[in-house]
Amino acid sequence: GIAGGTWSSSNVGVASVAANGVIIGISAGTATISYTVATAAGCSSTVSKVVTVNALPTVSVAANGPLTFCQGGSVTLTASAGSTYAWSNGLSTQSITVNATGNYSVTVTNASGCSATSTPVAVTVNTLPIASITSLNGNTFCQGGSVTLVSSPGSIYNWSNGLTTQSINVTTSANLTVTVTNANGCSATSAPFGVTMNAAPVATITAN
C-alpha cells in the first residue's frame, strides 16, 4: 500500500489494527478495517475490508468417575464438542480412558479452525498393597498345638476365617488367605497359605 496512511477499525472490540497494518482479533464478530491516505493538497483516499473474527471453542473436560482410584481402575475423560481433539497424551478422540497418574489436557479445534486448550485434569492412581502370609513357626503342628500366621503390613486385615488382626493363631488344618487394605483404601488378597494339624497318636497299653 501507499506509505504514510492511517489504519483504523470500525469496531475495536472485535478487531484492532496496528500502525503497521497487523490486525489482532479481540472477540467474535465482524469489523471493517480501513486504510486512509491524505495528500498535501487536502485530498484523501480510503480502502476498506471487512474481516470476520471467529469464536474460540469453549473447552472443558468431564470425568465419568473419581479422579483418584486404585491401581487396576480407570476413568474416562470426555472433551467438550469440537471438530478435532488433541490430548496431551497423544490421543485424538473426544473421550479417552486413563489408567495412569498424570495431568491430562485437551486442545479442541472447532469447525472454523480455531483452537483452545483446557485446564489440566489431575489423575492419581494409588498403588495396591502387597498381600502375603508368613508363619512364625512353620505350617504343620500336632493336635493341641498351633501356628502363628502374620500378614504383610497394611491398615486393615480381613482373613478368610473372619479374623481382622495382622497376626492370627491357627489351631486346625486350613487354607487361609488375607485381604490387606492400605491407607489409600486399596486392597489386595494373598495367595492361600495351607496349615496342617497332625493327629495325635493313640496310646494304648496291653497286658499279657
PDB file of C-alpha atoms in Angstrom:
ATOM      1  CA  GLY A   1       0.000   0.000   0.000  1.00  0.00           C
ATOM      2  CA  ILE A   2       0.957   3.692  -0.060  1.00  0.00           C
ATOM      3  CA  ALA A   3       3.162   4.753   2.848  1.00  0.00           C
ATOM      4  CA  GLY A   4       2.073   7.473   5.243  1.00  0.00           C
ATOM      5  CA  GLY A   5      -1.535   6.377   5.606  1.00  0.00           C
ATOM      6  CA  THR A   6      -3.536   5.655   8.733  1.00  0.00           C
ATOM      7  CA  TRP A   7      -5.122   2.358   9.728  1.00  0.00           C
ATOM      8  CA  SER A   8      -8.436   2.192  11.596  1.00  0.00           C
ATOM      9  CA  SER A   9     -11.040  -0.306  12.751  1.00  0.00           C
ATOM     10  CA  SER A  10     -14.782   0.231  12.813  1.00  0.00           C
ATOM     11  CA  ASN A  11     -15.093  -1.974  15.918  1.00  0.00           C
ATOM     12  CA  VAL A  12     -12.027  -2.218  18.138  1.00  0.00           C
ATOM     13  CA  GLY A  13     -13.955  -4.577  20.419  1.00  0.00           C
ATOM     14  CA  VAL A  14     -13.822  -7.142  17.609  1.00  0.00           C
ATOM     15  CA  ALA A  15     -10.540  -6.327  15.881  1.00  0.00           C
ATOM     16  CA  SER A  16      -7.817  -3.768  16.314  1.00  0.00           C
ATOM     17  CA  VAL A  17      -5.189  -2.816  13.768  1.00  0.00           C
ATOM     18  CA  ALA A  18      -1.634  -1.718  14.463  1.00  0.00           C
ATOM     19  CA  ALA A  19       0.220   1.111  12.715  1.00  0.00           C
ATOM     20  CA  ASN A  20       1.944  -1.461  10.512  1.00  0.00           C
ATOM     21  CA  GLY A  21      -1.380  -2.966   9.406  1.00  0.00           C
ATOM     22  CA  VAL A  22      -1.308  -6.084  11.575  1.00  0.00           C
ATOM     23  CA  ILE A  23      -4.873  -6.997  12.580  1.00  0.00           C
ATOM     24  CA  ILE A  24      -5.493  -8.504  16.029  1.00  0.00           C
ATOM     25  CA  GLY A  25      -8.720 -10.413  16.683  1.00  0.00           C
ATOM     26  CA  ILE A  26     -10.269  -9.426  20.016  1.00  0.00           C
ATOM     27  CA  SER A  27     -13.645 -11.188  20.054  1.00  0.00           C
ATOM     28  CA  ALA A  28     -16.012 -12.941  17.667  1.00  0.00           C
ATOM     29  CA  GLY A  29     -17.738 -10.706  15.143  1.00  0.00           C
ATOM     30  CA  THR A  30     -17.025  -8.513  12.131  1.00  0.00           C
ATOM     31  CA  ALA A  31     -15.199  -5.219  11.748  1.00  0.00           C
ATOM     32  CA  THR A  32     -14.247  -3.009   8.836  1.00  0.00           C
ATOM     33  CA  ILE A  33     -10.517  -2.317   8.600  1.00  0.00           C
ATOM     34  CA  SER A  34      -9.686   0.863   6.692  1.00  0.00           C
ATOM     35  CA  TYR A  35      -6.512   2.496   5.386  1.00  0.00           C
ATOM     36  CA  THR A  36      -6.711   6.207   4.656  1.00  0.00           C
ATOM     37  CA  VAL A  37      -4.092   8.240   2.798  1.00  0.00           C
ATOM     38  CA  ALA A  38      -4.196  12.060   2.804  1.00  0.00           C
ATOM     39  CA  THR A  39      -2.298  14.235   0.358  1.00  0.00           C
ATOM     40  CA  ALA A  40      -0.695  17.604   0.954  1.00  0.00           C
ATOM     41  CA  ALA A  41      -3.458  19.155  -1.121  1.00  0.00           C
ATOM     42  CA  GLY A  42      -6.029  18.012   1.414  1.00  0.00           C
ATOM     43  CA  CYS A  43      -7.371  15.129  -0.630  1.00  0.00           C
ATOM     44  CA  SER A  44      -7.767  11.681   0.870  1.00  0.00           C
ATOM     45  CA  SER A  45      -8.461   8.157  -0.275  1.00  0.00           C
ATOM     46  CA  THR A  46      -9.656   5.220   1.798  1.00  0.00           C
ATOM     47  CA  VAL A  47      -9.743   1.488   1.136  1.00  0.00           C
ATOM     48  CA  SER A  48     -11.639  -0.855   3.419  1.00  0.00           C
ATOM     49  CA  LYS A  49     -12.007  -4.563   4.034  1.00  0.00           C
ATOM     50  CA  VAL A  50     -14.487  -6.407   6.240  1.00  0.00           C
ATOM     51  CA  VAL A  51     -12.817  -9.002   8.454  1.00  0.00           C
ATOM     52  CA  THR A  52     -14.539 -11.733  10.443  1.00  0.00           C
ATOM     53  CA  VAL A  53     -13.130 -12.910  13.748  1.00  0.00           C
ATOM     54  CA  ASN A  54     -14.249 -16.477  14.532  1.00  0.00           C
ATOM     55  CA  ALA A  55     -15.017 -17.528  18.098  1.00  0.00           C
ATOM     56  CA  LEU A  56     -12.685 -19.826  20.009  1.00  0.00           C
ATOM     57  CA  PRO A  57     -14.198 -23.079  21.212  1.00  0.00           C
ATOM     58  CA  THR A  58     -15.111 -23.357  24.887  1.00  0.00           C
ATOM     59  CA  VAL A  59     -13.097 -26.297  26.184  1.00  0.00           C
ATOM     60  CA  SER A  60     -13.899 -28.360  29.250  1.00  0.00           C
ATOM     61  CA  VAL A  61     -13.194 -31.923  30.377  1.00  0.00           C
ATOM     62  CA  ALA A  62     -15.747 -34.140  32.145  1.00  0.00           C
ATOM     63  CA  ALA A  63     -14.875 -37.322  34.084  1.00  0.00           C
ATOM     64  CA  ASN A  64     -17.205 -40.314  34.440  1.00  0.00           C
ATOM     65  CA  GLY A  65     -15.935 -41.126  37.933  1.00  0.00           C
ATOM     66  CA  PRO A  66     -13.419 -40.225  40.636  1.00  0.00           C
ATOM     67  CA  LEU A  67     -10.075 -38.844  39.500  1.00  0.00           C
ATOM     68  CA  THR A  68      -8.306 -40.749  42.289  1.00  0.00           C
ATOM     69  CA  PHE A  69      -8.601 -44.538  42.255  1.00  0.00           C
ATOM     70  CA  CYS A  70      -6.696 -47.755  42.889  1.00  0.00           C
ATOM     71  CA  GLN A  71      -4.302 -49.488  40.524  1.00  0.00           C
ATOM     72  CA  GLY A  72      -6.292 -51.596  38.083  1.00  0.00           C
ATOM     73  CA  GLY A  73      -9.036 -48.985  37.779  1.00  0.00           C
ATOM     74  CA  SER A  74      -9.560 -46.241  35.210  1.00  0.00           C
ATOM     75  CA  VAL A  75     -11.511 -43.081  34.466  1.00  0.00           C
ATOM     76  CA  THR A  76     -12.923 -41.827  31.169  1.00  0.00           C
ATOM     77  CA  LEU A  77     -12.278 -38.170  30.297  1.00  0.00           C
ATOM     78  CA  THR A  78     -14.503 -36.517  27.692  1.00  0.00           C
ATOM     79  CA  ALA A  79     -13.790 -33.210  25.986  1.00  0.00           C
ATOM     80  CA  SER A  80     -16.477 -30.686  25.087  1.00  0.00           C
ATOM     81  CA  ALA A  81     -17.691 -30.862  21.480  1.00  0.00           C
ATOM     82  CA  GLY A  82     -15.442 -29.816  18.637  1.00  0.00           C
ATOM     83  CA  SER A  83     -14.179 -30.944  15.249  1.00  0.00           C
ATOM     84  CA  THR A  84     -10.786 -32.340  16.243  1.00  0.00           C
ATOM     85  CA  TYR A  85      -9.151 -33.233  19.556  1.00  0.00           C
ATOM     86  CA  ALA A  86      -5.511 -33.401  20.607  1.00  0.00           C
ATOM     87  CA  TRP A  87      -4.902 -34.763  24.112  1.00  0.00           C
ATOM     88  CA  SER A  88      -1.674 -34.216  25.986  1.00  0.00           C
ATOM     89  CA  ASN A  89      -1.025 -37.979  25.944  1.00  0.00           C
ATOM     90  CA  GLY A  90      -1.180 -38.093  22.148  1.00  0.00           C
ATOM     91  CA  LEU A  91      -4.714 -39.440  21.665  1.00  0.00           C
ATOM     92  CA  SER A  92      -7.132 -37.754  19.271  1.00  0.00           C
ATOM     93  CA  THR A  93     -10.622 -38.985  20.207  1.00  0.00           C
ATOM     94  CA  GLN A  94     -13.235 -36.965  22.090  1.00  0.00           C
ATOM     95  CA  SER A  95     -13.102 -39.410  25.030  1.00  0.00           C
ATOM     96  CA  ILE A  96     -10.056 -41.166  26.456  1.00  0.00           C
ATOM     97  CA  THR A  97      -9.699 -43.817  29.156  1.00  0.00           C
ATOM     98  CA  VAL A  98      -6.928 -43.095  31.646  1.00  0.00           C
ATOM     99  CA  ASN A  99      -5.277 -45.606  34.000  1.00  0.00           C
ATOM    100  CA  ALA A 100      -2.042 -43.814  34.903  1.00  0.00           C
ATOM    101  CA  THR A 101      -1.190 -40.896  37.175  1.00  0.00           C
ATOM    102  CA  GLY A 102      -0.762 -37.635  35.286  1.00  0.00           C
ATOM    103  CA  ASN A 103      -2.134 -34.264  34.238  1.00  0.00           C
ATOM    104  CA  TYR A 104      -4.334 -34.509  31.154  1.00  0.00           C
ATOM    105  CA  SER A 105      -5.390 -31.591  28.937  1.00  0.00           C
ATOM    106  CA  VAL A 106      -7.012 -31.424  25.516  1.00  0.00           C
ATOM    107  CA  THR A 107      -6.818 -28.941  22.646  1.00  0.00           C
ATOM    108  CA  VAL A 108     -10.143 -28.695  20.807  1.00  0.00           C
ATOM    109  CA  THR A 109     -10.401 -27.248  17.302  1.00  0.00           C
ATOM    110  CA  ASN A 110     -13.801 -26.119  16.028  1.00  0.00           C
ATOM    111  CA  ALA A 111     -15.247 -26.040  12.506  1.00  0.00           C
ATOM    112  CA  SER A 112     -13.741 -22.579  11.906  1.00  0.00           C
ATOM    113  CA  GLY A 113     -10.253 -23.916  12.591  1.00  0.00           C
ATOM    114  CA  CYS A 114      -9.933 -22.073  15.890  1.00  0.00           C
ATOM    115  CA  SER A 115      -8.379 -23.892  18.846  1.00  0.00           C
ATOM    116  CA  ALA A 116      -8.335 -23.642  22.629  1.00  0.00           C
ATOM    117  CA  THR A 117      -6.806 -25.812  25.352  1.00  0.00           C
ATOM    118  CA  SER A 118      -8.455 -26.978  28.564  1.00  0.00           C
ATOM    119  CA  THR A 119      -7.027 -26.585  32.034  1.00  0.00           C
ATOM    120  CA  PRO A 120      -5.188 -29.763  33.092  1.00  0.00           C
ATOM    121  CA  VAL A 121      -7.111 -32.505  34.877  1.00  0.00           C
ATOM    122  CA  ALA A 122      -5.043 -34.305  37.545  1.00  0.00           C
ATOM    123  CA  VAL A 123      -5.497 -38.088  37.762  1.00  0.00           C
ATOM    124  CA  THR A 124      -3.985 -40.028  40.670  1.00  0.00           C
ATOM    125  CA  VAL A 125      -3.624 -43.818  40.649  1.00  0.00           C
ATOM    126  CA  ASN A 126      -2.842 -45.285  44.067  1.00  0.00           C
ATOM    127  CA  THR A 127      -0.770 -48.466  44.290  1.00  0.00           C
ATOM    128  CA  LEU A 128      -2.136 -51.718  45.660  1.00  0.00           C
ATOM    129  CA  PRO A 129      -0.686 -53.141  48.882  1.00  0.00           C
ATOM    130  CA  ILE A 130       1.451 -56.279  48.872  1.00  0.00           C
ATOM    131  CA  ALA A 131      -0.575 -59.092  50.435  1.00  0.00           C
ATOM    132  CA  SER A 132       1.361 -62.105  51.701  1.00  0.00           C
ATOM    133  CA  ILE A 133       1.340 -64.513  54.638  1.00  0.00           C
ATOM    134  CA  THR A 134       4.303 -65.759  56.642  1.00  0.00           C
ATOM    135  CA  SER A 135       4.371 -68.218  59.539  1.00  0.00           C
ATOM    136  CA  LEU A 136       6.325 -67.725  62.727  1.00  0.00           C
ATOM    137  CA  ASN A 137       6.563 -71.462  63.382  1.00  0.00           C
ATOM    138  CA  GLY A 138       6.085 -73.498  60.227  1.00  0.00           C
ATOM    139  CA  ASN A 139       2.938 -74.823  58.627  1.00  0.00           C
ATOM    140  CA  THR A 140       2.446 -78.160  60.356  1.00  0.00           C
ATOM    141  CA  PHE A 141       1.761 -78.881  64.002  1.00  0.00           C
ATOM    142  CA  CYS A 142       0.475 -81.610  66.254  1.00  0.00           C
ATOM    143  CA  GLN A 143      -3.037 -81.790  67.618  1.00  0.00           C
ATOM    144  CA  GLY A 144      -3.241 -79.446  70.565  1.00  0.00           C
ATOM    145  CA  GLY A 145      -0.636 -77.093  69.108  1.00  0.00           C
ATOM    146  CA  SER A 146      -0.918 -74.107  66.773  1.00  0.00           C
ATOM    147  CA  VAL A 147       0.896 -71.906  64.258  1.00  0.00           C
ATOM    148  CA  THR A 148       1.002 -68.121  64.140  1.00  0.00           C
ATOM    149  CA  LEU A 149       0.425 -66.526  60.739  1.00  0.00           C
ATOM    150  CA  VAL A 150       1.372 -62.913  60.058  1.00  0.00           C
ATOM    151  CA  SER A 151       0.084 -60.710  57.239  1.00  0.00           C
ATOM    152  CA  SER A 152       2.216 -58.217  55.348  1.00  0.00           C
ATOM    153  CA  PRO A 153       1.715 -54.641  56.641  1.00  0.00           C
ATOM    154  CA  GLY A 154      -1.422 -52.664  55.927  1.00  0.00           C
ATOM    155  CA  SER A 155      -4.162 -50.641  57.584  1.00  0.00           C
ATOM    156  CA  ILE A 156      -6.978 -53.231  57.626  1.00  0.00           C
ATOM    157  CA  TYR A 157      -6.803 -57.035  57.590  1.00  0.00           C
ATOM    158  CA  ASN A 158      -9.576 -59.463  56.678  1.00  0.00           C
ATOM    159  CA  TRP A 159      -8.655 -63.135  56.990  1.00  0.00           C
ATOM    160  CA  SER A 160     -10.720 -65.796  55.256  1.00  0.00           C
ATOM    161  CA  ASN A 161     -11.581 -67.269  58.677  1.00  0.00           C
ATOM    162  CA  GLY A 162     -13.134 -63.969  59.768  1.00  0.00           C
ATOM    163  CA  LEU A 163     -10.314 -62.595  61.924  1.00  0.00           C
ATOM    164  CA  THR A 164      -9.169 -58.992  61.484  1.00  0.00           C
ATOM    165  CA  THR A 165      -5.775 -58.703  63.192  1.00  0.00           C
ATOM    166  CA  GLN A 166      -2.394 -58.678  61.463  1.00  0.00           C
ATOM    167  CA  SER A 167      -1.366 -61.899  63.258  1.00  0.00           C
ATOM    168  CA  ILE A 168      -3.630 -64.867  63.899  1.00  0.00           C
ATOM    169  CA  ASN A 169      -3.260 -68.123  65.805  1.00  0.00           C
ATOM    170  CA  VAL A 170      -4.393 -71.205  63.850  1.00  0.00           C
ATOM    171  CA  THR A 171      -5.291 -74.427  65.691  1.00  0.00           C
ATOM    172  CA  THR A 172      -6.854 -76.509  62.896  1.00  0.00           C
ATOM    173  CA  SER A 173      -5.922 -77.529  59.374  1.00  0.00           C
ATOM    174  CA  ALA A 174      -6.894 -74.806  56.907  1.00  0.00           C
ATOM    175  CA  ASN A 175      -6.077 -72.958  53.693  1.00  0.00           C
ATOM    176  CA  LEU A 176      -6.165 -69.282  54.620  1.00  0.00           C
ATOM    177  CA  THR A 177      -5.952 -66.011  52.718  1.00  0.00           C
ATOM    178  CA  VAL A 178      -5.808 -62.435  53.932  1.00  0.00           C
ATOM    179  CA  THR A 179      -7.092 -59.283  52.230  1.00  0.00           C
ATOM    180  CA  VAL A 180      -4.917 -56.275  53.083  1.00  0.00           C
ATOM    181  CA  THR A 181      -6.193 -52.704  52.691  1.00  0.00           C
ATOM    182  CA  ASN A 182      -3.694 -49.831  52.737  1.00  0.00           C
ATOM    183  CA  ALA A 183      -4.068 -46.216  53.878  1.00  0.00           C
ATOM    184  CA  ASN A 184      -5.358 -45.176  50.435  1.00  0.00           C
ATOM    185  CA  GLY A 185      -8.218 -47.674  50.650  1.00  0.00           C
ATOM    186  CA  CYS A 186      -6.722 -50.018  48.052  1.00  0.00           C
ATOM    187  CA  SER A 187      -6.916 -53.773  48.676  1.00  0.00           C
ATOM    188  CA  ALA A 188      -5.183 -56.955  47.580  1.00  0.00           C
ATOM    189  CA  THR A 189      -5.639 -60.601  48.566  1.00  0.00           C
ATOM    190  CA  SER A 190      -2.814 -63.023  49.298  1.00  0.00           C
ATOM    191  CA  ALA A 191      -2.258 -66.446  47.841  1.00  0.00           C
ATOM    192  CA  PRO A 192      -3.675 -69.251  50.023  1.00  0.00           C
ATOM    193  CA  PHE A 193      -1.433 -70.457  52.855  1.00  0.00           C
ATOM    194  CA  GLY A 194      -2.016 -74.032  53.982  1.00  0.00           C
ATOM    195  CA  VAL A 195      -1.502 -75.240  57.535  1.00  0.00           C
ATOM    196  CA  THR A 196      -1.848 -78.889  58.585  1.00  0.00           C
ATOM    197  CA  MET A 197      -2.657 -80.249  62.016  1.00  0.00           C
ATOM    198  CA  ASN A 198      -1.322 -83.768  62.512  1.00  0.00           C
ATOM    199  CA  ALA A 199      -3.476 -86.011  64.659  1.00  0.00           C
ATOM    200  CA  ALA A 200      -2.025 -87.120  67.967  1.00  0.00           C
ATOM    201  CA  PRO A 201      -1.148 -90.845  68.164  1.00  0.00           C
ATOM    202  CA  VAL A 202      -3.421 -93.122  70.090  1.00  0.00           C
ATOM    203  CA  ALA A 203      -1.501 -94.590  73.028  1.00  0.00           C
ATOM    204  CA  THR A 204      -2.665 -97.956  74.344  1.00  0.00           C
ATOM    205  CA  ILE A 205      -1.382-100.366  76.987  1.00  0.00           C
ATOM    206  CA  THR A 206      -1.932-104.104  76.744  1.00  0.00           C
ATOM    207  CA  ALA A 207      -1.219-106.719  79.406  1.00  0.00           C
ATOM    208  CA  ASN A 208      -0.097-110.227  78.736  1.00  0.00           C
TER     209      ASN A 208
END
